[in-house]
């Protein structure tokens, strides 16, 4: 029996899917990858998670700007869709987006009753950014059709089960393994586009992996799929001496020991 090609997981953050040009760069990177099965984990488009959390804060205060803020998010994603997709694909994407916006408004309106923001509401609303970016990329990559095999979309909330504790979200591996087996047939040979950041708890209620949790998502799916490799892509040339957005003359650090990298990660680099 021929063994299927191993999975390779690619993760792209928000700055890598900030606009239509960025989506094209991501597609080109994946099309240049060696033949095999790809799992592509995406964050929300740059700034979208912050915008969604701002919506929750506005709704708590019953601020009338909620509708205008949602309209801006819709305009941004619709513009990218119009640039990347064919007419029919863009229309279908925008129709699904509009349905999501109605759902978001209903959830936000519910905050008027307790006048507070339960964590479940924030988690649900903030997770829409990854849904929107991955749906868009899945359609775009499928329409390009430059890589062999199907291009499927997977909502991580159908797979990843976590329970939050003092140290953050703990993956429930047994439940998650059952879910991935149900969602991804062993014979699937193509590209799987997956929402980063989001998960569910044991009750099936949407939650998240915490801010910047898409790297964690990529690692989780690599383990669940038995991947041979994870590639985490970014918009800088490597590990730098400082944040280049704040220090323009930051330089690339050519090499780091494992201990140095571990210490930097511990302190939030």
mmCIF file of C-alpha atoms in Angstrom:
data_model
loop_
_atom_site.group_PDB
_atom_site.id
_atom_site.type_symbol
_atom_site.label_atom_id
_atom_site.label_comp_id
_atom_site.label_asym_id
_atom_site.label_seq_id
_atom_site.Cartn_x
_atom_site.Cartn_y
_atom_site.Cartn_z
ATOM 1 C CA UNK A 1 0.000 0.000 0.000
ATOM 2 C CA UNK A 2 1.363 3.384 -1.045
ATOM 3 C CA UNK A 3 1.681 5.800 1.850
ATOM 4 C CA UNK A 4 0.219 9.278 1.240
ATOM 5 C CA UNK A 5 2.574 12.225 1.096
ATOM 6 C CA UNK A 6 3.229 13.775 4.518
ATOM 7 C CA UNK A 7 1.557 17.023 5.428
ATOM 8 C CA UNK A 8 3.493 20.283 5.525
ATOM 9 C CA UNK A 9 1.904 23.079 7.558
ATOM 10 C CA UNK A 10 2.333 26.703 6.466
ATOM 11 C CA UNK A 11 1.244 29.542 8.737
ATOM 12 C CA UNK A 12 0.786 33.155 7.608
ATOM 13 C CA UNK A 13 0.042 36.000 10.003
ATOM 14 C CA UNK A 14 -2.131 39.057 9.613
ATOM 15 C CA UNK A 15 0.480 41.207 7.897
ATOM 16 C CA UNK A 16 0.898 38.447 5.288
ATOM 17 C CA UNK A 17 -2.792 38.675 4.335
ATOM 18 C CA UNK A 18 -3.242 42.416 4.775
ATOM 19 C CA UNK A 19 -4.447 43.146 1.239
ATOM 20 C CA UNK A 20 -4.891 41.634 -2.215
ATOM 21 C CA UNK A 21 -1.193 41.908 -3.074
ATOM 22 C CA UNK A 22 -0.328 39.981 0.085
ATOM 23 C CA UNK A 23 -2.823 37.240 -0.763
ATOM 24 C CA UNK A 24 -1.134 36.862 -4.147
ATOM 25 C CA UNK A 25 2.288 36.540 -2.503
ATOM 26 C CA UNK A 26 0.986 33.811 -0.187
ATOM 27 C CA UNK A 27 -0.477 31.951 -3.155
ATOM 28 C CA UNK A 28 2.812 32.183 -5.050
ATOM 29 C CA UNK A 29 4.741 30.800 -2.064
ATOM 30 C CA UNK A 30 2.413 27.818 -1.799
ATOM 31 C CA UNK A 31 2.431 27.175 -5.539
ATOM 32 C CA UNK A 32 6.233 27.015 -5.427
ATOM 33 C CA UNK A 33 6.202 24.436 -2.619
ATOM 34 C CA UNK A 34 7.132 20.826 -3.453
ATOM 35 C CA UNK A 35 4.272 18.486 -4.392
ATOM 36 C CA UNK A 36 2.390 17.111 -1.423
ATOM 37 C CA UNK A 37 -0.357 17.854 1.039
ATOM 38 C CA UNK A 38 -0.460 21.384 2.419
ATOM 39 C CA UNK A 39 -2.248 22.682 5.504
ATOM 40 C CA UNK A 40 -2.387 26.487 5.388
ATOM 41 C CA UNK A 41 -3.210 28.235 8.671
ATOM 42 C CA UNK A 42 -4.102 31.920 8.355
ATOM 43 C CA UNK A 43 -4.636 34.737 10.810
ATOM 44 C CA UNK A 44 -7.203 37.464 10.259
ATOM 45 C CA UNK A 45 -6.251 40.264 7.892
ATOM 46 C CA UNK A 46 -4.053 42.812 9.626
ATOM 47 C CA UNK A 47 -5.952 44.886 12.191
ATOM 48 C CA UNK A 48 -9.235 42.989 11.887
ATOM 49 C CA UNK A 49 -9.090 41.227 15.271
ATOM 50 C CA UNK A 50 -8.490 44.569 16.976
ATOM 51 C CA UNK A 51 -11.406 46.056 15.050
ATOM 52 C CA UNK A 52 -13.707 43.220 16.122
ATOM 53 C CA UNK A 53 -12.722 43.583 19.766
ATOM 54 C CA UNK A 54 -13.362 47.301 19.432
ATOM 55 C CA UNK A 55 -16.872 46.451 18.225
ATOM 56 C CA UNK A 56 -17.495 44.522 21.429
ATOM 57 C CA UNK A 57 -16.311 47.470 23.515
ATOM 58 C CA UNK A 58 -18.529 49.868 21.554
ATOM 59 C CA UNK A 59 -21.529 47.569 21.934
ATOM 60 C CA UNK A 60 -20.992 47.402 25.684
ATOM 61 C CA UNK A 61 -21.325 51.178 25.793
ATOM 62 C CA UNK A 62 -24.253 51.110 23.359
ATOM 63 C CA UNK A 63 -22.196 53.290 21.050
ATOM 64 C CA UNK A 64 -24.028 53.926 17.757
ATOM 65 C CA UNK A 65 -20.795 53.626 15.765
ATOM 66 C CA UNK A 66 -21.076 49.827 15.779
ATOM 67 C CA UNK A 67 -22.876 49.674 12.427
ATOM 68 C CA UNK A 68 -20.396 52.022 10.773
ATOM 69 C CA UNK A 69 -17.449 49.975 12.046
ATOM 70 C CA UNK A 70 -18.955 46.763 10.676
ATOM 71 C CA UNK A 71 -19.573 48.503 7.360
ATOM 72 C CA UNK A 72 -15.882 49.407 7.181
ATOM 73 C CA UNK A 73 -14.886 45.791 7.750
ATOM 74 C CA UNK A 74 -17.303 44.712 5.057
ATOM 75 C CA UNK A 75 -15.972 47.298 2.614
ATOM 76 C CA UNK A 76 -12.383 46.213 3.194
ATOM 77 C CA UNK A 77 -12.995 42.503 2.682
ATOM 78 C CA UNK A 78 -15.349 43.082 -0.245
ATOM 79 C CA UNK A 79 -12.689 45.197 -1.933
ATOM 80 C CA UNK A 80 -10.112 42.426 -1.611
ATOM 81 C CA UNK A 81 -12.628 39.869 -2.879
ATOM 82 C CA UNK A 82 -13.493 41.998 -5.914
ATOM 83 C CA UNK A 83 -9.796 42.294 -6.750
ATOM 84 C CA UNK A 84 -8.952 38.611 -6.319
ATOM 85 C CA UNK A 85 -12.033 36.617 -7.287
ATOM 86 C CA UNK A 86 -14.165 36.172 -10.343
ATOM 87 C CA UNK A 87 -17.601 37.776 -10.389
ATOM 88 C CA UNK A 88 -19.466 34.702 -9.132
ATOM 89 C CA UNK A 89 -16.910 33.903 -6.437
ATOM 90 C CA UNK A 90 -16.864 37.475 -5.159
ATOM 91 C CA UNK A 91 -20.656 37.564 -5.046
ATOM 92 C CA UNK A 92 -20.841 34.328 -3.050
ATOM 93 C CA UNK A 93 -18.115 35.476 -0.673
ATOM 94 C CA UNK A 94 -19.822 38.806 -0.016
ATOM 95 C CA UNK A 95 -23.172 37.109 0.518
ATOM 96 C CA UNK A 96 -21.668 34.873 3.215
ATOM 97 C CA UNK A 97 -19.906 37.895 4.713
ATOM 98 C CA UNK A 98 -23.180 39.810 4.930
ATOM 99 C CA UNK A 99 -24.780 36.876 6.718
ATOM 100 C CA UNK A 100 -21.904 36.866 9.198
ATOM 101 C CA UNK A 101 -22.330 40.597 9.780
ATOM 102 C CA UNK A 102 -25.977 40.096 10.655
ATOM 103 C CA UNK A 103 -24.983 37.387 13.121
ATOM 104 C CA UNK A 104 -22.346 39.654 14.676
ATOM 105 C CA UNK A 105 -24.877 42.446 15.110
ATOM 106 C CA UNK A 106 -27.313 40.088 16.820
ATOM 107 C CA UNK A 107 -24.624 38.940 19.238
ATOM 108 C CA UNK A 108 -23.562 42.511 19.957
ATOM 109 C CA UNK A 109 -27.146 43.601 20.556
ATOM 110 C CA UNK A 110 -27.430 40.908 23.229
ATOM 111 C CA UNK A 111 -24.843 42.809 25.260
ATOM 112 C CA UNK A 112 -27.454 45.448 25.994
ATOM 113 C CA UNK A 113 -29.167 43.133 28.432
ATOM 114 C CA UNK A 114 -26.423 42.399 30.986
ATOM 115 C CA UNK A 115 -24.460 45.537 30.083
ATOM 116 C CA UNK A 116 -21.305 43.472 30.190
ATOM 117 C CA UNK A 117 -19.121 41.517 27.815
ATOM 118 C CA UNK A 118 -18.975 37.842 28.679
ATOM 119 C CA UNK A 119 -15.806 36.244 27.453
ATOM 120 C CA UNK A 120 -17.814 33.957 25.201
ATOM 121 C CA UNK A 121 -19.145 36.971 23.275
ATOM 122 C CA UNK A 122 -15.682 38.440 22.767
ATOM 123 C CA UNK A 123 -14.315 35.070 21.672
ATOM 124 C CA UNK A 124 -17.138 34.502 19.215
ATOM 125 C CA UNK A 125 -16.940 37.944 17.625
ATOM 126 C CA UNK A 126 -13.142 38.173 17.501
ATOM 127 C CA UNK A 127 -12.929 34.820 15.719
ATOM 128 C CA UNK A 128 -14.749 36.046 12.621
ATOM 129 C CA UNK A 129 -11.564 37.617 11.251
ATOM 130 C CA UNK A 130 -9.979 34.228 10.610
ATOM 131 C CA UNK A 131 -13.190 32.931 9.062
ATOM 132 C CA UNK A 132 -13.228 35.821 6.603
ATOM 133 C CA UNK A 133 -9.552 35.633 5.634
ATOM 134 C CA UNK A 134 -9.527 31.860 5.136
ATOM 135 C CA UNK A 135 -12.775 31.724 3.181
ATOM 136 C CA UNK A 136 -11.391 34.390 0.887
ATOM 137 C CA UNK A 137 -8.049 32.683 0.412
ATOM 138 C CA UNK A 138 -9.629 29.271 -0.158
ATOM 139 C CA UNK A 139 -11.768 30.654 -2.979
ATOM 140 C CA UNK A 140 -8.867 32.594 -4.465
ATOM 141 C CA UNK A 141 -6.425 29.679 -4.375
ATOM 142 C CA UNK A 142 -9.015 27.320 -5.840
ATOM 143 C CA UNK A 143 -9.803 29.737 -8.674
ATOM 144 C CA UNK A 144 -6.104 30.065 -9.543
ATOM 145 C CA UNK A 145 -5.919 26.250 -9.813
ATOM 146 C CA UNK A 146 -2.128 26.239 -10.153
ATOM 147 C CA UNK A 147 -1.500 23.419 -7.700
ATOM 148 C CA UNK A 148 -2.663 19.824 -8.004
ATOM 149 C CA UNK A 149 -5.536 18.594 -5.880
ATOM 150 C CA UNK A 150 -8.619 20.111 -4.281
ATOM 151 C CA UNK A 151 -8.551 23.227 -2.105
ATOM 152 C CA UNK A 152 -10.745 22.757 0.971
ATOM 153 C CA UNK A 153 -11.709 25.080 3.818
ATOM 154 C CA UNK A 154 -11.646 23.887 7.429
ATOM 155 C CA UNK A 155 -13.031 25.784 10.399
ATOM 156 C CA UNK A 156 -10.754 24.915 13.328
ATOM 157 C CA UNK A 157 -13.776 25.136 15.625
ATOM 158 C CA UNK A 158 -14.874 21.808 14.146
ATOM 159 C CA UNK A 159 -11.623 20.227 15.278
ATOM 160 C CA UNK A 160 -9.687 21.896 18.089
ATOM 161 C CA UNK A 161 -11.081 21.444 21.602
ATOM 162 C CA UNK A 162 -9.431 23.334 24.455
ATOM 163 C CA UNK A 163 -10.028 24.056 28.097
ATOM 164 C CA UNK A 164 -8.721 27.261 29.599
ATOM 165 C CA UNK A 165 -6.708 27.034 32.808
ATOM 166 C CA UNK A 166 -4.214 29.109 34.793
ATOM 167 C CA UNK A 167 -1.568 28.600 32.088
ATOM 168 C CA UNK A 168 -3.871 29.369 29.172
ATOM 169 C CA UNK A 169 -5.673 27.075 26.728
ATOM 170 C CA UNK A 170 -4.965 23.377 27.118
ATOM 171 C CA UNK A 171 -5.585 21.243 24.044
ATOM 172 C CA UNK A 172 -7.874 18.270 24.580
ATOM 173 C CA UNK A 173 -5.973 15.966 22.299
ATOM 174 C CA UNK A 174 -8.253 12.938 22.378
ATOM 175 C CA UNK A 175 -11.353 14.885 21.346
ATOM 176 C CA UNK A 176 -9.405 16.902 18.792
ATOM 177 C CA UNK A 177 -7.955 13.753 17.214
ATOM 178 C CA UNK A 178 -11.432 12.270 16.798
ATOM 179 C CA UNK A 179 -12.597 15.506 15.187
ATOM 180 C CA UNK A 180 -9.733 15.785 12.696
ATOM 181 C CA UNK A 181 -10.327 12.198 11.590
ATOM 182 C CA UNK A 182 -13.980 13.043 10.941
ATOM 183 C CA UNK A 183 -13.197 16.245 9.040
ATOM 184 C CA UNK A 184 -10.192 15.250 6.921
ATOM 185 C CA UNK A 185 -10.345 11.902 5.097
ATOM 186 C CA UNK A 186 -7.019 10.036 5.079
ATOM 187 C CA UNK A 187 -7.092 9.958 1.271
ATOM 188 C CA UNK A 188 -7.358 13.765 0.972
ATOM 189 C CA UNK A 189 -4.497 14.996 -1.203
ATOM 190 C CA UNK A 190 -4.583 18.715 -1.776
ATOM 191 C CA UNK A 191 -4.535 21.999 0.110
ATOM 192 C CA UNK A 192 -6.411 22.533 3.359
ATOM 193 C CA UNK A 193 -7.014 26.177 4.339
ATOM 194 C CA UNK A 194 -7.565 26.406 8.098
ATOM 195 C CA UNK A 195 -8.705 29.142 10.458
ATOM 196 C CA UNK A 196 -6.042 30.043 12.988
ATOM 197 C CA UNK A 197 -6.697 31.412 16.484
ATOM 198 C CA UNK A 198 -10.133 29.826 17.036
ATOM 199 C CA UNK A 199 -11.261 26.683 18.843
ATOM 200 C CA UNK A 200 -14.150 25.407 20.967
ATOM 201 C CA UNK A 201 -14.393 24.307 24.564
ATOM 202 C CA UNK A 202 -15.728 20.928 25.676
ATOM 203 C CA UNK A 203 -19.278 22.270 25.573
ATOM 204 C CA UNK A 204 -18.829 23.218 21.925
ATOM 205 C CA UNK A 205 -18.816 26.947 22.698
ATOM 206 C CA UNK A 206 -16.471 29.004 20.483
ATOM 207 C CA UNK A 207 -13.319 30.234 22.165
ATOM 208 C CA UNK A 208 -9.839 31.301 21.073
ATOM 209 C CA UNK A 209 -6.232 30.412 21.728
ATOM 210 C CA UNK A 210 -5.457 33.929 22.926
ATOM 211 C CA UNK A 211 -3.926 36.836 21.055
ATOM 212 C CA UNK A 212 -1.407 35.814 18.407
ATOM 213 C CA UNK A 213 -2.662 32.251 18.825
ATOM 214 C CA UNK A 214 -2.385 31.269 15.161
ATOM 215 C CA UNK A 215 1.178 29.990 15.632
ATOM 216 C CA UNK A 216 -0.249 27.671 18.283
ATOM 217 C CA UNK A 217 -2.979 26.656 15.824
ATOM 218 C CA UNK A 218 -0.337 25.676 13.272
ATOM 219 C CA UNK A 219 1.471 23.531 15.835
ATOM 220 C CA UNK A 220 -1.771 21.868 16.925
ATOM 221 C CA UNK A 221 -2.717 20.950 13.368
ATOM 222 C CA UNK A 222 0.803 19.750 12.625
ATOM 223 C CA UNK A 223 0.476 17.326 15.535
ATOM 224 C CA UNK A 224 -3.043 16.224 14.615
ATOM 225 C CA UNK A 225 -2.165 15.676 10.948
ATOM 226 C CA UNK A 226 1.191 14.051 11.677
ATOM 227 C CA UNK A 227 2.937 16.717 9.607
ATOM 228 C CA UNK A 228 6.597 16.408 8.726
ATOM 229 C CA UNK A 229 7.236 20.141 8.901
ATOM 230 C CA UNK A 230 5.854 23.533 9.963
ATOM 231 C CA UNK A 231 6.819 26.707 8.148
ATOM 232 C CA UNK A 232 5.821 29.918 9.925
ATOM 233 C CA UNK A 233 6.016 32.814 7.492
ATOM 234 C CA UNK A 234 6.406 36.462 8.412
ATOM 235 C CA UNK A 235 6.920 39.795 6.682
ATOM 236 C CA UNK A 236 10.471 40.348 7.989
ATOM 237 C CA UNK A 237 13.728 38.700 6.950
ATOM 238 C CA UNK A 238 14.345 36.770 10.160
ATOM 239 C CA UNK A 239 14.997 37.393 13.836
ATOM 240 C CA UNK A 240 15.880 41.072 14.188
ATOM 241 C CA UNK A 241 17.701 43.016 16.871
ATOM 242 C CA UNK A 242 14.567 45.120 17.500
ATOM 243 C CA UNK A 243 11.063 45.765 16.182
ATOM 244 C CA UNK A 244 11.726 47.285 12.716
ATOM 245 C CA UNK A 245 8.521 49.327 12.973
ATOM 246 C CA UNK A 246 10.060 51.159 15.924
ATOM 247 C CA UNK A 247 13.766 50.883 15.159
ATOM 248 C CA UNK A 248 14.321 51.490 11.429
ATOM 249 C CA UNK A 249 17.965 50.359 11.477
ATOM 250 C CA UNK A 250 17.255 47.014 13.189
ATOM 251 C CA UNK A 251 19.520 44.274 11.850
ATOM 252 C CA UNK A 252 19.062 40.560 11.206
ATOM 253 C CA UNK A 253 20.604 38.235 13.807
ATOM 254 C CA UNK A 254 22.342 35.544 11.777
ATOM 255 C CA UNK A 255 22.168 32.775 14.384
ATOM 256 C CA UNK A 256 20.709 32.010 17.798
ATOM 257 C CA UNK A 257 21.300 29.132 20.153
ATOM 258 C CA UNK A 258 18.315 27.127 21.319
ATOM 259 C CA UNK A 259 18.695 28.594 24.809
ATOM 260 C CA UNK A 260 18.758 32.152 23.452
ATOM 261 C CA UNK A 261 15.660 31.544 21.346
ATOM 262 C CA UNK A 262 13.873 29.956 24.307
ATOM 263 C CA UNK A 263 14.712 32.934 26.520
ATOM 264 C CA UNK A 264 13.489 35.426 23.914
ATOM 265 C CA UNK A 265 10.246 33.479 23.524
ATOM 266 C CA UNK A 266 9.768 33.338 27.294
ATOM 267 C CA UNK A 267 9.950 37.119 27.496
ATOM 268 C CA UNK A 268 7.484 37.585 24.657
ATOM 269 C CA UNK A 269 9.722 38.319 21.678
#
